[in-house]
Amino acid sequence: MPLRSQIPSMTRASHTAARPSALLQFSILGYVGIVLVASLYPFTGGRVPEMPWLVTQFTEWPRYYTYTDMVMNVMAYLPFGLLLTLWLGMRMRMMPAASYAVVTAALFSLLVEVVQAGMPTRVPSGLDVFCNATGALIGAWITLLSGTRPRGAGPVARWRAQAIIPGAAGDAMIVLLVLWVVMQFKPDHWLFALGDVRHLSLSPDHPSLPDGYRTFEMAVAAAGTAALAGAVGFVTPGRRWPWFALLLLSGLVLRSLASLLFFRTGTLVQWMTPGNLAGLALGLLLAAGILRQGIRVAGLAGVAATVILAMLVNAAPTAELAHPLPVELWRQSHLRSVAGAAQALAVLWPALAVWTTLTARTFAR
């Protein structure tokens, strides 16, 4: 039986006519989560800022800034403005939706900056709010100028109807798979390691590694690759290998960039240790079997691999966790925040993926 026919009680027409997709809402929630964690990382300290100082920070030009920071602040909120405009456009005309989206993004940025004022590792700035609002404005303009509409048979809607399982679980898993790629941009030697609740610091002190480390490293990489295959096999019944390959290669590219940026002696191929390469090869063999299965079997295999991955990572002795030697606690503050967000979100990803899979309509019957 072809894999595409394994979606229970679903035809192309009935899928398209189903309730509106929640993909946009989940995308906004996922992006807000990334922005919040990146903006508030490393979550240290807590103080009540003095009002005169706070007013000065928001009304005067900052003493220290870089054009790189300004560009990154603009780019960080560009997708936010785009997604908010599309979501609000489902409830009103596009021009008012774009206006409300920019105002909402600006207020959200202001709220985040006020919270940062209570953190000793952060310095709030009115310039950041301006750059964030500018990014949201550009995102809203892109939506308006492109003529994109949140309803109708656009290319994203057609792809969603044809390639992804119906229901909120499919929408949520798409967002989780995108987050999986983002989470590879973190300072860690281990390949595809997720669910580590013990090591959120960028600069832990790690002793030398024991002899059995390579075997453990291989097991983690294999389980991580199998978990990705299970998630892909669950969310799409059709052509799975292209999507699996795209996500896997994107994750490896981000891991290579992280290796180059976060290590004192970093190179793009620093993650290519014997343990990781052996685990990747074993994981690809497991993926080949998982991606040939039906939705339920692939989903359950992904759940099992995700649980095993989290258990392996958290059961390992501290000495076996090969974190990098970070660049002097960090010249590139924004990239450090993004890496911190990736590391923090990696703690939640296994639980979210397992819950999304097991509560889907496919398993509820």
PDB file of C-alpha atoms in Angstrom, residues 61-298:
ATOM      1  CA  TRP A  61      21.454  57.334  22.509  1.00  0.00           C
ATOM      2  CA  PRO A  62      23.319  54.330  23.965  1.00  0.00           C
ATOM      3  CA  ARG A  63      26.961  54.807  24.843  1.00  0.00           C
ATOM      4  CA  TYR A  64      27.993  51.475  23.348  1.00  0.00           C
ATOM      5  CA  TYR A  65      26.495  49.972  20.217  1.00  0.00           C
ATOM      6  CA  THR A  66      27.577  48.327  16.988  1.00  0.00           C
ATOM      7  CA  TYR A  67      26.045  48.292  13.551  1.00  0.00           C
ATOM      8  CA  THR A  68      26.078  44.502  13.694  1.00  0.00           C
ATOM      9  CA  ASP A  69      23.840  44.592  16.765  1.00  0.00           C
ATOM     10  CA  MET A  70      21.494  47.020  15.049  1.00  0.00           C
ATOM     11  CA  VAL A  71      21.185  44.825  11.955  1.00  0.00           C
ATOM     12  CA  MET A  72      20.595  41.724  14.044  1.00  0.00           C
ATOM     13  CA  ASN A  73      17.882  43.496  16.043  1.00  0.00           C
ATOM     14  CA  VAL A  74      16.153  44.468  12.803  1.00  0.00           C
ATOM     15  CA  MET A  75      16.426  40.974  11.350  1.00  0.00           C
ATOM     16  CA  ALA A  76      15.226  39.337  14.574  1.00  0.00           C
ATOM     17  CA  TYR A  77      11.797  40.992  14.386  1.00  0.00           C
ATOM     18  CA  LEU A  78      11.304  40.884  10.613  1.00  0.00           C
ATOM     19  CA  PRO A  79       9.721  37.386  10.656  1.00  0.00           C
ATOM     20  CA  PHE A  80       7.718  38.436  13.725  1.00  0.00           C
ATOM     21  CA  GLY A  81       6.100  41.301  11.823  1.00  0.00           C
ATOM     22  CA  LEU A  82       5.463  39.084   8.813  1.00  0.00           C
ATOM     23  CA  LEU A  83       3.807  36.302  10.831  1.00  0.00           C
ATOM     24  CA  LEU A  84       1.740  38.700  12.928  1.00  0.00           C
ATOM     25  CA  THR A  85       0.473  40.471   9.824  1.00  0.00           C
ATOM     26  CA  LEU A  86      -0.644  37.199   8.279  1.00  0.00           C
ATOM     27  CA  TRP A  87      -2.341  36.060  11.477  1.00  0.00           C
ATOM     28  CA  LEU A  88      -4.161  39.338  12.050  1.00  0.00           C
ATOM     29  CA  GLY A  89      -5.063  39.367   8.356  1.00  0.00           C
ATOM     30  CA  MET A  90      -7.302  36.376   9.019  1.00  0.00           C
ATOM     31  CA  ARG A  91      -9.525  38.655  11.104  1.00  0.00           C
ATOM     32  CA  MET A  92      -9.336  42.024   9.337  1.00  0.00           C
ATOM     33  CA  ARG A  93      -8.113  43.756   6.190  1.00  0.00           C
ATOM     34  CA  MET A  94      -4.408  43.477   5.518  1.00  0.00           C
ATOM     35  CA  MET A  95      -3.499  47.165   5.933  1.00  0.00           C
ATOM     36  CA  PRO A  96      -4.934  47.455   9.483  1.00  0.00           C
ATOM     37  CA  ALA A  97      -3.446  44.038  10.229  1.00  0.00           C
ATOM     38  CA  ALA A  98       0.015  45.280   9.264  1.00  0.00           C
ATOM     39  CA  SER A  99      -0.404  48.379  11.441  1.00  0.00           C
ATOM     40  CA  TYR A 100      -1.507  46.367  14.474  1.00  0.00           C
ATOM     41  CA  ALA A 101       1.324  43.901  13.895  1.00  0.00           C
ATOM     42  CA  VAL A 102       3.981  46.628  13.987  1.00  0.00           C
ATOM     43  CA  VAL A 103       2.488  48.199  17.124  1.00  0.00           C
ATOM     44  CA  THR A 104       2.226  44.799  18.836  1.00  0.00           C
ATOM     45  CA  ALA A 105       5.828  43.932  17.981  1.00  0.00           C
ATOM     46  CA  ALA A 106       7.057  47.310  19.257  1.00  0.00           C
ATOM     47  CA  LEU A 107       5.166  46.924  22.554  1.00  0.00           C
ATOM     48  CA  PHE A 108       6.462  43.377  22.935  1.00  0.00           C
ATOM     49  CA  SER A 109      10.022  44.601  22.357  1.00  0.00           C
ATOM     50  CA  LEU A 110       9.526  47.381  24.917  1.00  0.00           C
ATOM     51  CA  LEU A 111       8.253  44.865  27.469  1.00  0.00           C
ATOM     52  CA  VAL A 112      11.261  42.622  26.891  1.00  0.00           C
ATOM     53  CA  GLU A 113      13.648  45.560  27.309  1.00  0.00           C
ATOM     54  CA  VAL A 114      11.968  46.524  30.595  1.00  0.00           C
ATOM     55  CA  VAL A 115      12.421  42.968  31.855  1.00  0.00           C
ATOM     56  CA  GLN A 116      16.055  43.090  30.760  1.00  0.00           C
ATOM     57  CA  ALA A 117      16.492  46.155  32.948  1.00  0.00           C
ATOM     58  CA  GLY A 118      16.109  43.884  35.966  1.00  0.00           C
ATOM     59  CA  MET A 119      18.909  41.575  34.826  1.00  0.00           C
ATOM     60  CA  PRO A 120      22.529  42.490  35.609  1.00  0.00           C
ATOM     61  CA  THR A 121      23.798  40.785  32.437  1.00  0.00           C
ATOM     62  CA  ARG A 122      21.528  42.865  30.179  1.00  0.00           C
ATOM     63  CA  VAL A 123      21.363  46.557  29.300  1.00  0.00           C
ATOM     64  CA  PRO A 124      18.027  47.890  27.986  1.00  0.00           C
ATOM     65  CA  SER A 125      18.063  50.377  25.152  1.00  0.00           C
ATOM     66  CA  GLY A 126      15.555  52.479  23.271  1.00  0.00           C
ATOM     67  CA  LEU A 127      17.664  51.897  20.162  1.00  0.00           C
ATOM     68  CA  ASP A 128      16.926  48.175  20.415  1.00  0.00           C
ATOM     69  CA  VAL A 129      13.193  48.876  20.552  1.00  0.00           C
ATOM     70  CA  PHE A 130      13.469  51.124  17.491  1.00  0.00           C
ATOM     71  CA  CYS A 131      15.436  48.511  15.537  1.00  0.00           C
ATOM     72  CA  ASN A 132      13.009  45.762  16.532  1.00  0.00           C
ATOM     73  CA  ALA A 133      10.029  47.865  15.465  1.00  0.00           C
ATOM     74  CA  THR A 134      11.783  48.642  12.185  1.00  0.00           C
ATOM     75  CA  GLY A 135      12.269  44.937  11.556  1.00  0.00           C
ATOM     76  CA  ALA A 136       8.587  44.263  12.249  1.00  0.00           C
ATOM     77  CA  LEU A 137       7.662  47.103   9.885  1.00  0.00           C
ATOM     78  CA  ILE A 138       9.799  45.620   7.111  1.00  0.00           C
ATOM     79  CA  GLY A 139       8.181  42.211   7.678  1.00  0.00           C
ATOM     80  CA  ALA A 140       4.708  43.756   7.479  1.00  0.00           C
ATOM     81  CA  TRP A 141       5.654  45.609   4.271  1.00  0.00           C
ATOM     82  CA  ILE A 142       6.936  42.386   2.715  1.00  0.00           C
ATOM     83  CA  THR A 143       3.584  40.764   3.422  1.00  0.00           C
ATOM     84  CA  LEU A 144       1.636  43.669   1.921  1.00  0.00           C
ATOM     85  CA  LEU A 145       3.835  44.076  -1.158  1.00  0.00           C
ATOM     86  CA  SER A 146       3.865  40.360  -1.917  1.00  0.00           C
ATOM     87  CA  GLY A 147       0.067  40.242  -1.961  1.00  0.00           C
ATOM     88  CA  THR A 148       0.113  37.235   0.372  1.00  0.00           C
ATOM     89  CA  ARG A 149      -3.219  36.379   1.980  1.00  0.00           C
ATOM     90  CA  PRO A 150      -3.638  34.146   5.017  1.00  0.00           C
ATOM     91  CA  ARG A 151      -6.663  32.428   3.487  1.00  0.00           C
ATOM     92  CA  GLY A 152      -7.071  30.746   0.148  1.00  0.00           C
ATOM     93  CA  ALA A 153      -5.135  28.206  -1.879  1.00  0.00           C
ATOM     94  CA  GLY A 154      -1.679  29.707  -1.682  1.00  0.00           C
ATOM     95  CA  PRO A 155       1.452  27.598  -2.164  1.00  0.00           C
ATOM     96  CA  VAL A 156       1.937  27.040   1.579  1.00  0.00           C
ATOM     97  CA  ALA A 157      -1.709  26.022   2.001  1.00  0.00           C
ATOM     98  CA  ARG A 158      -1.499  23.624  -0.934  1.00  0.00           C
ATOM     99  CA  TRP A 159       1.716  22.091   0.389  1.00  0.00           C
ATOM    100  CA  ARG A 160       0.155  21.793   3.851  1.00  0.00           C
ATOM    101  CA  ALA A 161      -2.914  20.037   2.437  1.00  0.00           C
ATOM    102  CA  GLN A 162      -1.010  17.626   0.231  1.00  0.00           C
ATOM    103  CA  ALA A 163       2.092  16.716   2.218  1.00  0.00           C
ATOM    104  CA  ILE A 164       1.312  16.929   5.953  1.00  0.00           C
ATOM    105  CA  ILE A 165      -1.034  14.921   8.153  1.00  0.00           C
ATOM    106  CA  PRO A 166      -4.250  16.763   9.071  1.00  0.00           C
ATOM    107  CA  GLY A 167      -4.914  18.305  12.446  1.00  0.00           C
ATOM    108  CA  ALA A 168      -3.072  20.447  14.959  1.00  0.00           C
ATOM    109  CA  ALA A 169      -0.457  17.741  15.541  1.00  0.00           C
ATOM    110  CA  GLY A 170       0.803  18.157  11.980  1.00  0.00           C
ATOM    111  CA  ASP A 171       1.023  21.927  12.389  1.00  0.00           C
ATOM    112  CA  ALA A 172       2.837  21.631  15.720  1.00  0.00           C
ATOM    113  CA  MET A 173       5.299  19.053  14.428  1.00  0.00           C
ATOM    114  CA  ILE A 174       6.249  21.248  11.470  1.00  0.00           C
ATOM    115  CA  VAL A 175       7.209  24.010  13.904  1.00  0.00           C
ATOM    116  CA  LEU A 176       9.067  21.527  16.125  1.00  0.00           C
ATOM    117  CA  LEU A 177      11.079  20.290  13.142  1.00  0.00           C
ATOM    118  CA  VAL A 178      12.083  23.855  12.272  1.00  0.00           C
ATOM    119  CA  LEU A 179      13.058  24.372  15.913  1.00  0.00           C
ATOM    120  CA  TRP A 180      15.085  21.146  15.744  1.00  0.00           C
ATOM    121  CA  VAL A 181      17.257  22.736  13.068  1.00  0.00           C
ATOM    122  CA  VAL A 182      17.622  25.978  15.064  1.00  0.00           C
ATOM    123  CA  MET A 183      18.633  24.035  18.171  1.00  0.00           C
ATOM    124  CA  GLN A 184      21.704  22.639  16.439  1.00  0.00           C
ATOM    125  CA  PHE A 185      23.287  26.094  16.766  1.00  0.00           C
ATOM    126  CA  LYS A 186      24.581  25.437  20.262  1.00  0.00           C
ATOM    127  CA  PRO A 187      28.041  24.941  21.794  1.00  0.00           C
ATOM    128  CA  ASP A 188      28.185  21.188  22.187  1.00  0.00           C
ATOM    129  CA  HIS A 189      30.443  18.484  20.766  1.00  0.00           C
ATOM    130  CA  TRP A 190      27.625  15.960  20.844  1.00  0.00           C
ATOM    131  CA  LEU A 191      25.631  15.543  17.650  1.00  0.00           C
ATOM    132  CA  PHE A 192      21.840  16.014  17.907  1.00  0.00           C
ATOM    133  CA  ALA A 193      21.877  15.791  21.715  1.00  0.00           C
ATOM    134  CA  LEU A 194      18.575  17.058  23.149  1.00  0.00           C
ATOM    135  CA  GLY A 195      16.899  16.995  26.536  1.00  0.00           C
ATOM    136  CA  ASP A 196      19.923  17.743  28.726  1.00  0.00           C
ATOM    137  CA  VAL A 197      18.434  19.354  31.831  1.00  0.00           C
ATOM    138  CA  ARG A 198      21.772  19.599  33.660  1.00  0.00           C
ATOM    139  CA  HIS A 199      24.000  21.604  31.376  1.00  0.00           C
ATOM    140  CA  LEU A 200      22.618  24.949  30.239  1.00  0.00           C
ATOM    141  CA  SER A 201      25.779  26.969  30.837  1.00  0.00           C
ATOM    142  CA  LEU A 202      28.035  28.008  27.974  1.00  0.00           C
ATOM    143  CA  SER A 203      31.136  27.557  30.070  1.00  0.00           C
ATOM    144  CA  PRO A 204      30.933  24.560  32.423  1.00  0.00           C
ATOM    145  CA  ASP A 205      34.101  23.047  33.860  1.00  0.00           C
ATOM    146  CA  HIS A 206      34.510  19.509  32.540  1.00  0.00           C
ATOM    147  CA  PRO A 207      37.212  17.029  33.546  1.00  0.00           C
ATOM    148  CA  SER A 208      38.915  14.671  31.124  1.00  0.00           C
ATOM    149  CA  LEU A 209      36.794  12.124  29.276  1.00  0.00           C
ATOM    150  CA  PRO A 210      36.804   8.419  30.204  1.00  0.00           C
ATOM    151  CA  ASP A 211      37.666   5.640  27.773  1.00  0.00           C
ATOM    152  CA  GLY A 212      34.038   4.711  27.051  1.00  0.00           C
ATOM    153  CA  TYR A 213      33.105   8.144  25.801  1.00  0.00           C
ATOM    154  CA  ARG A 214      33.200   7.335  22.079  1.00  0.00           C
ATOM    155  CA  THR A 215      30.631   4.557  22.429  1.00  0.00           C
ATOM    156  CA  PHE A 216      28.341   6.835  24.366  1.00  0.00           C
ATOM    157  CA  GLU A 217      28.831   9.618  21.834  1.00  0.00           C
ATOM    158  CA  MET A 218      27.919   7.219  19.015  1.00  0.00           C
ATOM    159  CA  ALA A 219      24.734   6.128  20.801  1.00  0.00           C
ATOM    160  CA  VAL A 220      23.593   9.728  21.296  1.00  0.00           C
ATOM    161  CA  ALA A 221      24.180  10.646  17.644  1.00  0.00           C
ATOM    162  CA  ALA A 222      22.363   7.519  16.437  1.00  0.00           C
ATOM    163  CA  ALA A 223      19.369   8.127  18.715  1.00  0.00           C
ATOM    164  CA  GLY A 224      19.198  11.786  17.669  1.00  0.00           C
ATOM    165  CA  THR A 225      19.176  10.883  13.978  1.00  0.00           C
ATOM    166  CA  ALA A 226      16.499   8.227  14.528  1.00  0.00           C
ATOM    167  CA  ALA A 227      14.376  10.695  16.516  1.00  0.00           C
ATOM    168  CA  LEU A 228      14.458  13.124  13.586  1.00  0.00           C
ATOM    169  CA  ALA A 229      13.475  10.346  11.171  1.00  0.00           C
ATOM    170  CA  GLY A 230      10.577   9.359  13.403  1.00  0.00           C
ATOM    171  CA  ALA A 231       9.287  12.929  13.556  1.00  0.00           C
ATOM    172  CA  VAL A 232       9.511  13.288   9.767  1.00  0.00           C
ATOM    173  CA  GLY A 233       7.881   9.896   9.221  1.00  0.00           C
ATOM    174  CA  PHE A 234       5.036  10.853  11.532  1.00  0.00           C
ATOM    175  CA  VAL A 235       4.286  14.268  10.062  1.00  0.00           C
ATOM    176  CA  THR A 236       4.315  13.376   6.372  1.00  0.00           C
ATOM    177  CA  PRO A 237       3.061  10.190   4.684  1.00  0.00           C
ATOM    178  CA  GLY A 238       4.462  11.056   1.279  1.00  0.00           C
ATOM    179  CA  ARG A 239       7.996  11.757   0.073  1.00  0.00           C
ATOM    180  CA  ARG A 240       9.886  11.619   3.322  1.00  0.00           C
ATOM    181  CA  TRP A 241      13.547  11.278   2.323  1.00  0.00           C
ATOM    182  CA  PRO A 242      13.868  14.750   0.736  1.00  0.00           C
ATOM    183  CA  TRP A 243      12.502  16.420   3.873  1.00  0.00           C
ATOM    184  CA  PHE A 244      14.599  14.278   6.182  1.00  0.00           C
ATOM    185  CA  ALA A 245      17.728  15.007   4.145  1.00  0.00           C
ATOM    186  CA  LEU A 246      17.000  18.749   4.052  1.00  0.00           C
ATOM    187  CA  LEU A 247      16.482  18.953   7.822  1.00  0.00           C
ATOM    188  CA  LEU A 248      19.502  16.775   8.567  1.00  0.00           C
ATOM    189  CA  LEU A 249      21.838  18.762   6.304  1.00  0.00           C
ATOM    190  CA  SER A 250      20.518  22.084   7.648  1.00  0.00           C
ATOM    191  CA  GLY A 251      21.180  20.905  11.186  1.00  0.00           C
ATOM    192  CA  LEU A 252      24.710  19.838  10.276  1.00  0.00           C
ATOM    193  CA  VAL A 253      25.385  23.223   8.649  1.00  0.00           C
ATOM    194  CA  LEU A 254      24.311  25.059  11.811  1.00  0.00           C
ATOM    195  CA  ARG A 255      26.330  22.669  13.947  1.00  0.00           C
ATOM    196  CA  SER A 256      29.369  23.401  11.781  1.00  0.00           C
ATOM    197  CA  LEU A 257      28.865  27.151  12.210  1.00  0.00           C
ATOM    198  CA  ALA A 258      28.527  26.688  15.954  1.00  0.00           C
ATOM    199  CA  SER A 259      31.758  24.683  16.021  1.00  0.00           C
ATOM    200  CA  LEU A 260      33.546  27.470  14.164  1.00  0.00           C
ATOM    201  CA  LEU A 261      32.174  30.287  16.332  1.00  0.00           C
ATOM    202  CA  PHE A 262      32.062  28.818  19.821  1.00  0.00           C
ATOM    203  CA  PHE A 263      35.377  27.005  20.063  1.00  0.00           C
ATOM    204  CA  ARG A 264      38.704  28.705  20.690  1.00  0.00           C
ATOM    205  CA  THR A 265      40.288  26.443  18.095  1.00  0.00           C
ATOM    206  CA  GLY A 266      37.069  25.939  16.190  1.00  0.00           C
ATOM    207  CA  THR A 267      36.748  24.653  12.640  1.00  0.00           C
ATOM    208  CA  LEU A 268      33.701  23.818  10.546  1.00  0.00           C
ATOM    209  CA  VAL A 269      34.382  20.090  10.882  1.00  0.00           C
ATOM    210  CA  GLN A 270      35.174  19.996  14.587  1.00  0.00           C
ATOM    211  CA  TRP A 271      32.009  18.010  15.324  1.00  0.00           C
ATOM    212  CA  MET A 272      33.209  15.214  12.989  1.00  0.00           C
ATOM    213  CA  THR A 273      34.610  12.993  15.726  1.00  0.00           C
ATOM    214  CA  PRO A 274      34.832   9.203  15.252  1.00  0.00           C
ATOM    215  CA  GLY A 275      31.951   8.718  17.696  1.00  0.00           C
ATOM    216  CA  ASN A 276      29.685  11.241  16.000  1.00  0.00           C
ATOM    217  CA  LEU A 277      30.408   9.922  12.498  1.00  0.00           C
ATOM    218  CA  ALA A 278      29.785   6.313  13.555  1.00  0.00           C
ATOM    219  CA  GLY A 279      26.578   7.352  15.309  1.00  0.00           C
ATOM    220  CA  LEU A 280      25.435   9.302  12.251  1.00  0.00           C
ATOM    221  CA  ALA A 281      26.031   6.270  10.033  1.00  0.00           C
ATOM    222  CA  LEU A 282      24.121   4.004  12.425  1.00  0.00           C
ATOM    223  CA  GLY A 283      21.358   6.581  12.720  1.00  0.00           C
ATOM    224  CA  LEU A 284      20.987   6.739   8.938  1.00  0.00           C
ATOM    225  CA  LEU A 285      20.514   2.968   8.846  1.00  0.00           C
ATOM    226  CA  LEU A 286      17.811   3.255  11.504  1.00  0.00           C
ATOM    227  CA  ALA A 287      16.258   6.165   9.606  1.00  0.00           C
ATOM    228  CA  ALA A 288      16.077   4.083   6.431  1.00  0.00           C
ATOM    229  CA  GLY A 289      13.923   1.564   8.255  1.00  0.00           C
ATOM    230  CA  ILE A 290      11.791   4.142  10.092  1.00  0.00           C
ATOM    231  CA  LEU A 291      10.975   6.186   6.995  1.00  0.00           C
ATOM    232  CA  ARG A 292       9.616   3.086   5.249  1.00  0.00           C
ATOM    233  CA  GLN A 293       7.003   2.512   7.935  1.00  0.00           C
ATOM    234  CA  GLY A 294       3.473   3.819   8.252  1.00  0.00           C
ATOM    235  CA  ILE A 295       2.607   6.954  10.195  1.00  0.00           C
ATOM    236  CA  ARG A 296       1.865   5.188  13.484  1.00  0.00           C
ATOM    237  CA  VAL A 297       4.929   2.940  13.459  1.00  0.00           C
ATOM    238  CA  ALA A 298       7.210   5.813  12.414  1.00  0.00           C
TER     239      ALA A 298
END
